[in-house]
XYZ file of C-alpha atoms in Angstrom:
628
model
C 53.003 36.032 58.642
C 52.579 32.252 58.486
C 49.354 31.725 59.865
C 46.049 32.856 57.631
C 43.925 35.918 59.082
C 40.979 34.514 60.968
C 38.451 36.614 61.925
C 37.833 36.402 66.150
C 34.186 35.403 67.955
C 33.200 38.824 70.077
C 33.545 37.739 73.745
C 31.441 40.650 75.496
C 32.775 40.761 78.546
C 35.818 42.689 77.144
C 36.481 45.722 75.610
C 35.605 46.694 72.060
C 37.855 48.838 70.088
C 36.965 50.527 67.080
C 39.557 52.088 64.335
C 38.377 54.186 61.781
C 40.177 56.527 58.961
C 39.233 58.411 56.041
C 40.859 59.043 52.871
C 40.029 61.392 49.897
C 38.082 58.655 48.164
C 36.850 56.433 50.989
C 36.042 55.231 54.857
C 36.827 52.624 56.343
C 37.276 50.996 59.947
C 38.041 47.567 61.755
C 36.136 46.388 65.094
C 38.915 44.934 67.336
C 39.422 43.152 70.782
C 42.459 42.257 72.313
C 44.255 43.409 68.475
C 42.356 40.729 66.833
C 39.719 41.800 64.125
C 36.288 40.862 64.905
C 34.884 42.916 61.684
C 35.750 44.627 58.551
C 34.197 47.750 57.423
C 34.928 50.015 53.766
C 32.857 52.254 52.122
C 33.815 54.834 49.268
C 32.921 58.431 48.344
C 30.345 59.624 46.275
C 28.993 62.814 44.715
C 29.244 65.810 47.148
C 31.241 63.536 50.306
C 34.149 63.513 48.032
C 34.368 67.492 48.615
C 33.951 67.413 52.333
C 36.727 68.370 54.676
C 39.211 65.967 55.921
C 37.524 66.855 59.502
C 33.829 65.671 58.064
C 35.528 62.591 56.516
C 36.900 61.657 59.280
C 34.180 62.039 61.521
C 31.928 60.173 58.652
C 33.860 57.256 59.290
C 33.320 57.354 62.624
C 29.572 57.609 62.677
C 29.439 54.691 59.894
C 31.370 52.401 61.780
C 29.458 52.707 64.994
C 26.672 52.309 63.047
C 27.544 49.289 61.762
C 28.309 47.397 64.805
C 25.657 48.707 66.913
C 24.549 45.111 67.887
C 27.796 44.748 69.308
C 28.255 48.375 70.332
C 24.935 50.042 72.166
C 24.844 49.532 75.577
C 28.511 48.895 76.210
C 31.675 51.279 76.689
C 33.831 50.918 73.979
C 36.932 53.109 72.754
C 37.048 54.504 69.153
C 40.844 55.272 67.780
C 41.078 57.634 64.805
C 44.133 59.650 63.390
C 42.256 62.886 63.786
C 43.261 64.572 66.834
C 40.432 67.263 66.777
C 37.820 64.387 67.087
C 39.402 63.941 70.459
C 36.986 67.168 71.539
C 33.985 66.058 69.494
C 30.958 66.532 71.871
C 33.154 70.001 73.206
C 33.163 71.491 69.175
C 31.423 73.696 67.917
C 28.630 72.532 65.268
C 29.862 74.036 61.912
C 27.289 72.565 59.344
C 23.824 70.727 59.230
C 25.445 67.333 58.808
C 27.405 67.117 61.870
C 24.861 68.317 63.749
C 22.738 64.694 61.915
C 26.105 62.835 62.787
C 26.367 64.055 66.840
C 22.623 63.385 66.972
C 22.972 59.659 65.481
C 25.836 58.989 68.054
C 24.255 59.744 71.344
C 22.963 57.280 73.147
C 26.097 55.518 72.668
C 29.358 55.140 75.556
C 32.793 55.868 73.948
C 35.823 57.627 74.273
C 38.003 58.824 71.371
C 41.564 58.053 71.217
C 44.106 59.176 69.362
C 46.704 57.069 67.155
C 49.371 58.243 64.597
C 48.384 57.599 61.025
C 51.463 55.511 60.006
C 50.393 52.822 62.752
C 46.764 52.911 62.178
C 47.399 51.179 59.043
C 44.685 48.551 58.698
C 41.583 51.432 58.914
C 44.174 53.431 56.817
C 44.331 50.924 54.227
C 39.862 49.747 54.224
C 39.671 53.755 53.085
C 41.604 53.340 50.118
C 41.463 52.150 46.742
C 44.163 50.520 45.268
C 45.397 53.053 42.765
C 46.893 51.033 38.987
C 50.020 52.204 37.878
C 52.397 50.595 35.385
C 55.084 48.676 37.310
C 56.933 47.431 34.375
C 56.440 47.446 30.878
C 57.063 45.020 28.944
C 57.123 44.271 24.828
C 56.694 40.635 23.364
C 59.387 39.925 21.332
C 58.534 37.056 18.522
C 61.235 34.422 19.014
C 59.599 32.213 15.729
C 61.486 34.491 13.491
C 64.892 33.499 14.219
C 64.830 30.266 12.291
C 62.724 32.094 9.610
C 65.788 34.753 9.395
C 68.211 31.790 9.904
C 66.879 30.364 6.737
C 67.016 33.094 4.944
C 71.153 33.775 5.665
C 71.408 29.899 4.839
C 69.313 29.072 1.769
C 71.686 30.372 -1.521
C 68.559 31.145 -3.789
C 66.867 33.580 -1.083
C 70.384 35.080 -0.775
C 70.097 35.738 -4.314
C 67.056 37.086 -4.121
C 68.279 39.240 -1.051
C 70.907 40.886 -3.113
C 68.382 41.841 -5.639
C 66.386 43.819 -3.086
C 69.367 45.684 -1.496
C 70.747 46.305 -4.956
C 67.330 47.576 -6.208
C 66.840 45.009 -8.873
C 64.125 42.862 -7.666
C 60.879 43.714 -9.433
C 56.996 43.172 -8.608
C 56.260 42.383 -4.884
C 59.623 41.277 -3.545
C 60.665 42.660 -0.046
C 63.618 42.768 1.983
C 63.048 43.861 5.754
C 64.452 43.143 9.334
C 66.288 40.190 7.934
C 63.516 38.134 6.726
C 62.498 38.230 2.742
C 58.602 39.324 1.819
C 56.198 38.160 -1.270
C 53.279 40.402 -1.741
C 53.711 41.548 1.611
C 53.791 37.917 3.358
C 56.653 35.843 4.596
C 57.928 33.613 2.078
C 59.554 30.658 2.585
C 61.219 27.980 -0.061
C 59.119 25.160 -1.230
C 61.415 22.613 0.832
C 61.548 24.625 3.894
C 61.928 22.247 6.969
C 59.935 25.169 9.014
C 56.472 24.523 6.525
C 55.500 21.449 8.732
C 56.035 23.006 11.680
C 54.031 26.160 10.622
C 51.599 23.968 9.256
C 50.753 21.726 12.376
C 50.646 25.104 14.451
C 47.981 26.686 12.055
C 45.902 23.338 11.722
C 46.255 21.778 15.373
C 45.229 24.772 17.576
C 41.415 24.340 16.329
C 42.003 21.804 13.795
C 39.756 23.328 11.324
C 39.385 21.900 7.921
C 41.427 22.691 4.746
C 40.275 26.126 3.236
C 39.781 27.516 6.781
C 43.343 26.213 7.487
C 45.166 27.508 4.182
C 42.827 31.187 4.411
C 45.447 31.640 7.875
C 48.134 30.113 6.357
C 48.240 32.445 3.172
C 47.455 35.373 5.280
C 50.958 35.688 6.957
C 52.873 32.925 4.555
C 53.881 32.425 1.114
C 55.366 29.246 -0.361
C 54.985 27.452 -3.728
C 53.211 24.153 -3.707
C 51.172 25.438 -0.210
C 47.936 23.983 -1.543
C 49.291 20.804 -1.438
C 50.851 20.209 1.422
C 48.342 21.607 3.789
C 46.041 19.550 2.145
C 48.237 16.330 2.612
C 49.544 17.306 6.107
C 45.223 17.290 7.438
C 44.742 14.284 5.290
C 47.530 12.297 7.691
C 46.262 14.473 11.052
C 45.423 11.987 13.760
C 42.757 13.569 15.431
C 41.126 14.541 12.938
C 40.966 10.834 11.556
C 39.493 9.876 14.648
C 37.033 12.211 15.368
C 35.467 13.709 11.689
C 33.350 11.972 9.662
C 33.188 11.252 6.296
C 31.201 13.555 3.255
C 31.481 10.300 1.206
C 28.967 7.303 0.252
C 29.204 4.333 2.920
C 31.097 2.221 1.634
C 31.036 -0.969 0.148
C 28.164 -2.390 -2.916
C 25.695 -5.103 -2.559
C 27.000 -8.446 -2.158
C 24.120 -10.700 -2.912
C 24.102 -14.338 -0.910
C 25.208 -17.495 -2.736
C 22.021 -18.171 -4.650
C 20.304 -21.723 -2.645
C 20.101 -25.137 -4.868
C 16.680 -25.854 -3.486
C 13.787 -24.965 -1.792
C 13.915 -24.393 2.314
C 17.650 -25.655 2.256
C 19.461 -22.275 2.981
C 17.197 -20.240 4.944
C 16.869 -16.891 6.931
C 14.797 -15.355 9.935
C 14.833 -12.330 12.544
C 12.398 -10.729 14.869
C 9.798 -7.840 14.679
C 9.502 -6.944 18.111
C 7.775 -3.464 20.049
C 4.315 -4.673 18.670
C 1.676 -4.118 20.919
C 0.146 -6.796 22.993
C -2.315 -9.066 21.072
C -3.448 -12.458 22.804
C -0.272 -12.667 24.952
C 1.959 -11.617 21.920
C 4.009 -9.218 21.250
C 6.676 -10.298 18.975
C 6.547 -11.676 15.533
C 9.218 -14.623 14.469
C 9.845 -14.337 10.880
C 11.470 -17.117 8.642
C 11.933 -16.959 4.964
C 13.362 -19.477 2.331
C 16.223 -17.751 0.380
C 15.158 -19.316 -3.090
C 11.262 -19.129 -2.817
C 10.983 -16.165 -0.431
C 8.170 -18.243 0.912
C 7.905 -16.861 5.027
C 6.272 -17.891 8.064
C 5.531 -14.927 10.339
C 4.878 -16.634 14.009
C 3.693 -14.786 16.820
C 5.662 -15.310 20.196
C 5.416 -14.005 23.242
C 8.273 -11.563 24.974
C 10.011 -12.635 27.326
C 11.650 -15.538 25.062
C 14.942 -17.878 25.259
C 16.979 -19.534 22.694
C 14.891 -23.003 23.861
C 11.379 -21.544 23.128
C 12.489 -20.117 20.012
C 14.057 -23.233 18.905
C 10.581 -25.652 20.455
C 8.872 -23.240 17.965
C 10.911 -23.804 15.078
C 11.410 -27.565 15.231
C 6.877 -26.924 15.696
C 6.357 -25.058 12.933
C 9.421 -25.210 9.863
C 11.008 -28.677 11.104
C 8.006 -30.634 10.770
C 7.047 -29.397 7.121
C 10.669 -29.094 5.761
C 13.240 -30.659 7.561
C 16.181 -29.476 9.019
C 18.172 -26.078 6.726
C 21.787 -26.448 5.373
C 22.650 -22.724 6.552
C 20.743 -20.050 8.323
C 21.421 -16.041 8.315
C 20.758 -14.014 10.846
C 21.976 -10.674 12.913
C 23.753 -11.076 16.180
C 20.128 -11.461 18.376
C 20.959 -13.070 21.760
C 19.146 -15.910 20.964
C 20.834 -16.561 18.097
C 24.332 -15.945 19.030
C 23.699 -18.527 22.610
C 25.553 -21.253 22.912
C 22.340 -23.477 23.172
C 21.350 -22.284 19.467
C 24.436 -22.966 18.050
C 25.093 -26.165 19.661
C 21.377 -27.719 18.737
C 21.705 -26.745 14.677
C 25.797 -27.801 14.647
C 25.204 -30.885 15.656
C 21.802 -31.054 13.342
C 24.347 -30.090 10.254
C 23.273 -26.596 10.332
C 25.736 -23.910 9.850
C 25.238 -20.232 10.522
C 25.664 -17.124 8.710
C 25.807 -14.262 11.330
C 25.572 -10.753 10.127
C 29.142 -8.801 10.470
C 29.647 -6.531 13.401
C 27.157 -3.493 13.411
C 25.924 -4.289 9.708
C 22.258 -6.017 10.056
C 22.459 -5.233 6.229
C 23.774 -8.670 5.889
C 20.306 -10.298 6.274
C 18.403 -7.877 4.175
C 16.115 -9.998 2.536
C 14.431 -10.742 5.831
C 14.665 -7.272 6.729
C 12.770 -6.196 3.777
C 10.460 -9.116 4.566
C 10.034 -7.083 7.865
C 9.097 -3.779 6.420
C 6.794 -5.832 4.203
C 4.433 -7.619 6.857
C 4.619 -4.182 9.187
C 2.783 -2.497 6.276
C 0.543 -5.666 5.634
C -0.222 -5.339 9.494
C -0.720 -1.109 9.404
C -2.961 -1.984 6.849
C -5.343 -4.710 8.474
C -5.390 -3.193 12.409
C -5.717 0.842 11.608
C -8.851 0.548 13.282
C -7.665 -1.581 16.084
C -3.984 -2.268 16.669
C -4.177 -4.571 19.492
C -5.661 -7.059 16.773
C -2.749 -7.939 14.428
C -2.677 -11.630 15.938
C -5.736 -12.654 14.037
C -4.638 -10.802 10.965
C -1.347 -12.745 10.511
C -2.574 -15.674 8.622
C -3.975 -13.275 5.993
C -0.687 -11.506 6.038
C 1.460 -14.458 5.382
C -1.572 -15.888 2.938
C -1.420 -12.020 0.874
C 2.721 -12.041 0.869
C 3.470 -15.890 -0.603
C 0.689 -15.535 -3.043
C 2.100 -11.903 -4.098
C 4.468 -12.350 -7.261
C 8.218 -11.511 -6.515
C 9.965 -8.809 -7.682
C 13.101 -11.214 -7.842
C 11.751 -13.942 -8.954
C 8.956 -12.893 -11.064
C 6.412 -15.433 -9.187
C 4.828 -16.378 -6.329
C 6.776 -17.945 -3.335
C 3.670 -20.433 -3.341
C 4.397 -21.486 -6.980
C 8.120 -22.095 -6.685
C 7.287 -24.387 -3.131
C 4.792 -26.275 -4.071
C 4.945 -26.203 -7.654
C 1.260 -24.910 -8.636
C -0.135 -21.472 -8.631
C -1.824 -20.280 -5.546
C -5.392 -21.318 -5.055
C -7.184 -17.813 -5.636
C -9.800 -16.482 -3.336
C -13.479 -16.080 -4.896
C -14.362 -12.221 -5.045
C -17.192 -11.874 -2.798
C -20.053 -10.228 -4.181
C -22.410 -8.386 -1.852
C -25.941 -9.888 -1.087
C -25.286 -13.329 -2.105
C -25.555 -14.442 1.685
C -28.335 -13.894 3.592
C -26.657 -14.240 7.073
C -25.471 -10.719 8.200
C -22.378 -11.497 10.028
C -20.797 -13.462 6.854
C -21.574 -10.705 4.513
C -20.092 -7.860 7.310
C -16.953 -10.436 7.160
C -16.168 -10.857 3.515
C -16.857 -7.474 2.597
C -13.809 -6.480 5.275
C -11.610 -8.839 4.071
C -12.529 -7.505 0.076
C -11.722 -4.083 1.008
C -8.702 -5.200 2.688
C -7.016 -7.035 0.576
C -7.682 -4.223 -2.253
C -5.856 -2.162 -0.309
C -3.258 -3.821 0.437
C -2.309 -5.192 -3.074
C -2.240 -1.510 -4.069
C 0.180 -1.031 -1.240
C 2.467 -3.905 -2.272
C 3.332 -2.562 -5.144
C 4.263 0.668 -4.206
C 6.056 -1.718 -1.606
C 8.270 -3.907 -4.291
C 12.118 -2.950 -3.570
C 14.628 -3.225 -6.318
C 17.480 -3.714 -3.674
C 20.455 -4.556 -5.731
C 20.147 -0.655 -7.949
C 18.768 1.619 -5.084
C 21.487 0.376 -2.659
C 24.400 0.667 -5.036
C 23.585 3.429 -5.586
C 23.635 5.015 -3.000
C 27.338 3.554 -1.932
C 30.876 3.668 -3.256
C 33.374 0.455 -3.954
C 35.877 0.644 -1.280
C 39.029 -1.921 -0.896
C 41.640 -2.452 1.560
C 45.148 -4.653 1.228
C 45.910 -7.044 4.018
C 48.463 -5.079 6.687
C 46.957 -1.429 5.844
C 45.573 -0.129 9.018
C 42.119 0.979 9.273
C 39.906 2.953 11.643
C 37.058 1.724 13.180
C 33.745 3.210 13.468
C 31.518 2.338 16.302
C 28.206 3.281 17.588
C 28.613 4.981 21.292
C 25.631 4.191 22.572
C 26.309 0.422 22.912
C 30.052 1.047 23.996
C 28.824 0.620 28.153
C 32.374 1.207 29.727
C 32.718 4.679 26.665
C 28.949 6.148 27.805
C 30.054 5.901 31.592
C 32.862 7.954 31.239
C 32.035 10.244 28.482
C 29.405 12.319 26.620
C 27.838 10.382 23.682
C 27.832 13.655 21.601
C 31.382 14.313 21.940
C 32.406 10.915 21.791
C 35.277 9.791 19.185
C 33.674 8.661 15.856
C 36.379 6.159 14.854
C 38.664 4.099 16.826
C 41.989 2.791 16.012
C 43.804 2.267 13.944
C 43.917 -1.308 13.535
C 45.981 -3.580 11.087
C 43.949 -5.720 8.400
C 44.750 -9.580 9.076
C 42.394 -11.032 6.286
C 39.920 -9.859 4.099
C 36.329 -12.180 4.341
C 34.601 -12.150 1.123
C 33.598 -9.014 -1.128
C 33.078 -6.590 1.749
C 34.252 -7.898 5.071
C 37.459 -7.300 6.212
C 39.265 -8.869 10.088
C 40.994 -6.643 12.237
C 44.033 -7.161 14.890
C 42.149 -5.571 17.858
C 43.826 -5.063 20.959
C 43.824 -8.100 23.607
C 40.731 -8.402 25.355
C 38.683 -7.185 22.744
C 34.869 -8.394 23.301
C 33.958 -7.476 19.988
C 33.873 -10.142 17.015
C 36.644 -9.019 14.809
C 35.213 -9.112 11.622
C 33.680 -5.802 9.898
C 32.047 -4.282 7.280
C 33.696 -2.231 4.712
C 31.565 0.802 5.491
C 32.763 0.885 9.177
C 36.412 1.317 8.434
C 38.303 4.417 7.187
C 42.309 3.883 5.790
C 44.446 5.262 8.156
C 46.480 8.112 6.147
C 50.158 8.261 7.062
C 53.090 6.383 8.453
C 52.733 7.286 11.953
C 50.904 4.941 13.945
C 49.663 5.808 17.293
C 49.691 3.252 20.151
C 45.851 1.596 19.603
C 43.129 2.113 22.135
C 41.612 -0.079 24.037
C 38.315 -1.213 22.368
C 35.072 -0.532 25.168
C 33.068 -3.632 26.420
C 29.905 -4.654 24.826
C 26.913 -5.946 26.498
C 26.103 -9.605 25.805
C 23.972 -10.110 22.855
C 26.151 -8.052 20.931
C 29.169 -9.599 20.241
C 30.646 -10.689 23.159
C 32.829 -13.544 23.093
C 34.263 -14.668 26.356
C 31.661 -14.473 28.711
C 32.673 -15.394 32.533
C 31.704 -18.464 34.574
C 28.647 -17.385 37.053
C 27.943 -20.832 38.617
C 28.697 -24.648 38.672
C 25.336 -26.588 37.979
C 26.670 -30.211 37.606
C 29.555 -32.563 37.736
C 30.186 -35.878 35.443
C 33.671 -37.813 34.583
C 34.089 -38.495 30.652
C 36.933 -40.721 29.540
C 38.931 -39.888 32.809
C 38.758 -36.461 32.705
C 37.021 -34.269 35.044
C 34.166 -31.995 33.228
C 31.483 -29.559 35.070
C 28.561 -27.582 34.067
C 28.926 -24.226 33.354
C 26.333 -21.410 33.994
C 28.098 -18.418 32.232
C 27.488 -14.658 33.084
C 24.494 -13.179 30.755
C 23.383 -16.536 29.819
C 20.183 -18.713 30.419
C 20.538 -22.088 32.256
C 19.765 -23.391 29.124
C 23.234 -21.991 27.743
C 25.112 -23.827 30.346
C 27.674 -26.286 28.810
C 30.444 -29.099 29.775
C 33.412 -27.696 30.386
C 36.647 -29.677 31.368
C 37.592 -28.815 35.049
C 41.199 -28.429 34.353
C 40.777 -26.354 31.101
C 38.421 -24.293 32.816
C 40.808 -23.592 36.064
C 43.614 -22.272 33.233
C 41.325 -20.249 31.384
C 40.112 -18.312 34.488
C 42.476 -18.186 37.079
C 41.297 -14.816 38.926
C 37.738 -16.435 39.153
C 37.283 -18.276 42.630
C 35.219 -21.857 41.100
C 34.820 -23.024 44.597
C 32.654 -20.041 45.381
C 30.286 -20.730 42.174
C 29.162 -24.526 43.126
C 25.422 -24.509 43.689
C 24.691 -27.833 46.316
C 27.180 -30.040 45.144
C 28.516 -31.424 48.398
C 31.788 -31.782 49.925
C 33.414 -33.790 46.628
C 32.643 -30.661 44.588
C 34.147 -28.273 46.790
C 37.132 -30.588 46.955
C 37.227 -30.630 43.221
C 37.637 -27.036 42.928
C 40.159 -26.037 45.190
């Protein structure tokens, strides 16, 4: 009884034993040595076997169960056991019927005696030729326990004992109903507008599948009845937790067009990004786009990919530095290159200060965005019959966009820059050149430039009315607390652990610390937080309700994003400034080029789980010394 049944290895130098019984619905048998099973065998009755005599069943089993161990059985003496003592004089019997004369012939050739063994201890064959017959054991009747308080309510509530009385005194008209102790509106249980049971009948309705509001209040009103239900099912959803953090919103995004600070002058305040995914032309496969915020005048370079924050910058102190000095301010998304500490370091101490989009909204920088769109279609326009040739067409592209006139403005970025209108190109007229390749040349460029004028002005964008309105003003008060909307598939610790698809749409909630500007708003995320804390008004939702559950942790970024505490990876140098001990930093995710002077001391307290001794890269003994 406390050991599991384990079936025994046949050892065949011993006996077999084989135990067989029949039953009016089955056979079955066990194979046996030393009264340990070796094999299980059950078979049940069909069609005319189930009308045989108990004599024939019996001796079915037998034949079936030394035909199913024959490997272990032919050739070998072996005993068979049965509860049917006339079996005992099987090969002396008289043959009754064609089938035991099959059964007799299928068992010669075989060496056994038969045995017999009382039915009440040849239990386990006994039991393989049965089926378990169902019968009813105990019945038993659920009895609803979530009417009590519905029925205490009733005895305690004076105005539904009024209406009580009515119903036992025959006066209460319409659909009134008094039955088993709890009181009945048009058949369904009704319950007083200030009920205390409402929100718990509520949040059981709404929080098994947490459906939406008409689903929720269609199984509501089928079993309840209470004035002012509408209401606060509807309020009770609006302040449900999970559903806050996991449904979306059927609204506009939020938040209206909040155009830049309009620059003074020309190439003073100026903005750039990166076309990237082109494919390879001459080496390049990126285009490096800069654009003056008050002329829209634009440089589109080509670079090649891979680049770092010191190529990018070589290029732009090459090509914008040289021609119009160095900008007040600069906007731009959150690129890597951007956001390194080399970038930011070169153009602070150059005056230069940056405007970075907010978190997860590259809407911030939409002028060069459209800019973007703009040259892509210039490009489609000069390479459809050869892609892999938009290098040579870029000068024409940045030629046809500065001398196109500006929605915005109403001229050309040429004219406000250099104060003139653009020098125009001579229509070529075909024949007037004798030499064949010219004439092949300007007759390309005529045809495309013609069509690409007509596509420019299909292309002008009236930003400030199509984006309005397709959005909704949206505020928040400093201290309300706001969920946060995040996309999953740069959340690296959320996609490890769970499926993108079923993913949380919001996180939170989060208290509002200050709000930055028209549409920006900064958060109180939890402590070790890589994400900059500052967001757009279209990625937060108001947090309906008093209750506040404890705040998630937010997942790690990548770097590039928005990470802002990257870790030390190595120490590249060693200098002493004004008696204080300062190394040089290679941090995790970052170029050499990023590496900056950090004071030694400083740099122990900030990390004091990373080992600094480990990270010295041939810096001798005083290093090593330095570190520990």
């Amino acid at each position: 009884m406390t050991k599991a049944p384990v079936l025994a290895l046949p050892d065949f130098n011993n006996l077999f034993i084989v135990e067989c019984d029949a039953s009016g619905s089955g056979i079955g048998g066990v194979l046996m040595q030393e009264k340990r099973p070796i094999a299980f065998f059950s078979h049940a009755l069909q069609g005319k076997t189930l009308f045989l005599s108990t004599y024939e069943k019996e001796m079915m089993a037998l034949v079936f169960a030394v035909q199913k161990w024959r490997p272990y059985l032919l050739g070998r003496k072996f005993v068979v056991r049965t509860d049917q003592r006339s079996l005992r004089h099987l090969w002396e019997q008289k043959i009754t019927t064609t089938a035991q004369e099959k059964w007799l012939v299928k068992l010669m050739g075989y060496d056994f005696t038969i045995e017999y063994k009382k039915g009440k201890e040849n239990l386990v064959a006994d039991a393989l030729s049965r089926r378990n017959a169902s019968g009813v054991a105990a019945i038993s009747t659920p009895v609803p326990n979530w009417l009590d308080p519905i029925k205490d309510e009733v005895q305690s509530n004076q105005t539904m004992q009024e209406l009580v009385d009515k119903c036992e005194q025959g006066e209460a008209v319409g659909p009134w109903e008094f039955k088993d102790g709890i009181l009945y509106f048009k058949n369904k249980i009704y319950l007083m507008s200030d009920s205390s049971l409402i929100p718990v009948i509520v949040e059981e309705m709404h929080s098994s599948t947490h459906e939406g509001y008409h689903k929720t209040l269609q199984r509501a009103r089928s079993v309840f009845y209470w004035q002012g239900m509408r209401s606060s099912i509807r309020e009770f959803i609006k302040q449900c937790d999970t559903c806050q953090r996991n449904k979306g919103e059927n609204t506009k995004p939020a938040g209206l067009l909040q155009p830049l600070p309009i620059p003074l002058q020309v190439w003073t305040d100026i903005s750039m990004d990166f076309i990237d995914g082109l494919p390879k032309s001459n080496g390049k496969t990126t285009i490096f786009v800069i654009v003056d915020r008050l002329s829209k005048f634009a440089h589109f370079i080509p670079v090649s990919h891979p680049y770092t924050a010191t190529t990018i910058a070589q290029i732009f102190f090459d090509h914008i530095f040289k021609l119009y000095g160095m900008p007040q301010s600069i906007v731009c998304d959150r690129d890597p290159t951007f956001t390194s500490l080399f970038w930011r370091e070169l153009f602070r101490l150059q005056g230069t200060s940056f405007n970075f989009s907010s978190s997860y909204h590259p809407q911030t920088d939409g002028q060069t965005e459209v800019v973007n769109r703009t040259v892509e279609m210039y490009l489609r326009c000069f390479t459809s019959h050869n892609q892999k040739e938009w290098v040579r067409w870029i000068p024409w592209a940045a030629y046809c966009y500065n001398t196109s006139i500006h929605a915005s403005t109403k001229k050309t970025p040429y004219e406000i820059v250099y104060g003139k209108p653009p020098p125009n190109l001579l229509s070529y007229v075909p024949g007037t050149t004798q030499v064949e390749a010219v004439d092949q040349e300007l007759r390309s460029r005529e045809q495309v430039l013609k069509d690409l004028r007509e596509h420019l002005l299909v292309a002008q964008e009236r930003m400030k009315k199509f984006y309005d309105a397709k959005r909704i003003d949206k505020s928040f008060e400093v201290g309300d607390f706001v969920y946060l909307k995040l996309q999953p598939y740069r959340q690296m610790s959320l996609s490890l652990r769970r499926n993108l698809k079923l993913s949380p749409r919001f996180f939170g909630p989060y208290e509002i610390l200050q709000r930055v500007g028209q549409v920006a708003y900064k958060l109180k995320l939890p402590e070790g937080s890589r994400i900059h804390p500052i967001f757009h008004v279209s990625l937060l939702k108001k947090k309906v309700g008093t209750n506040v559950a404890v705040q998630d942790s937010l997942p790690a970024l990548s770097y590039g994003e928005d990470t802002l505490f990257p870790m030390p990876q190595a120490i590249l140098g060693q200098r002493k400034r004004k008696n204080q001990e300062e190394v040089l930093v290679h941090w995790k995710g970052l170029s050499p080029a990023d590496a900056t002077w950090e004071n030694l001391k400083e740099l122990q307290l900030r990390f004091p789980d990373v080992n600094l001794e480990d990270k010295v890269f041939s810096m001798g003994e005083r290093m090593s010394r330095a570190l520990s």
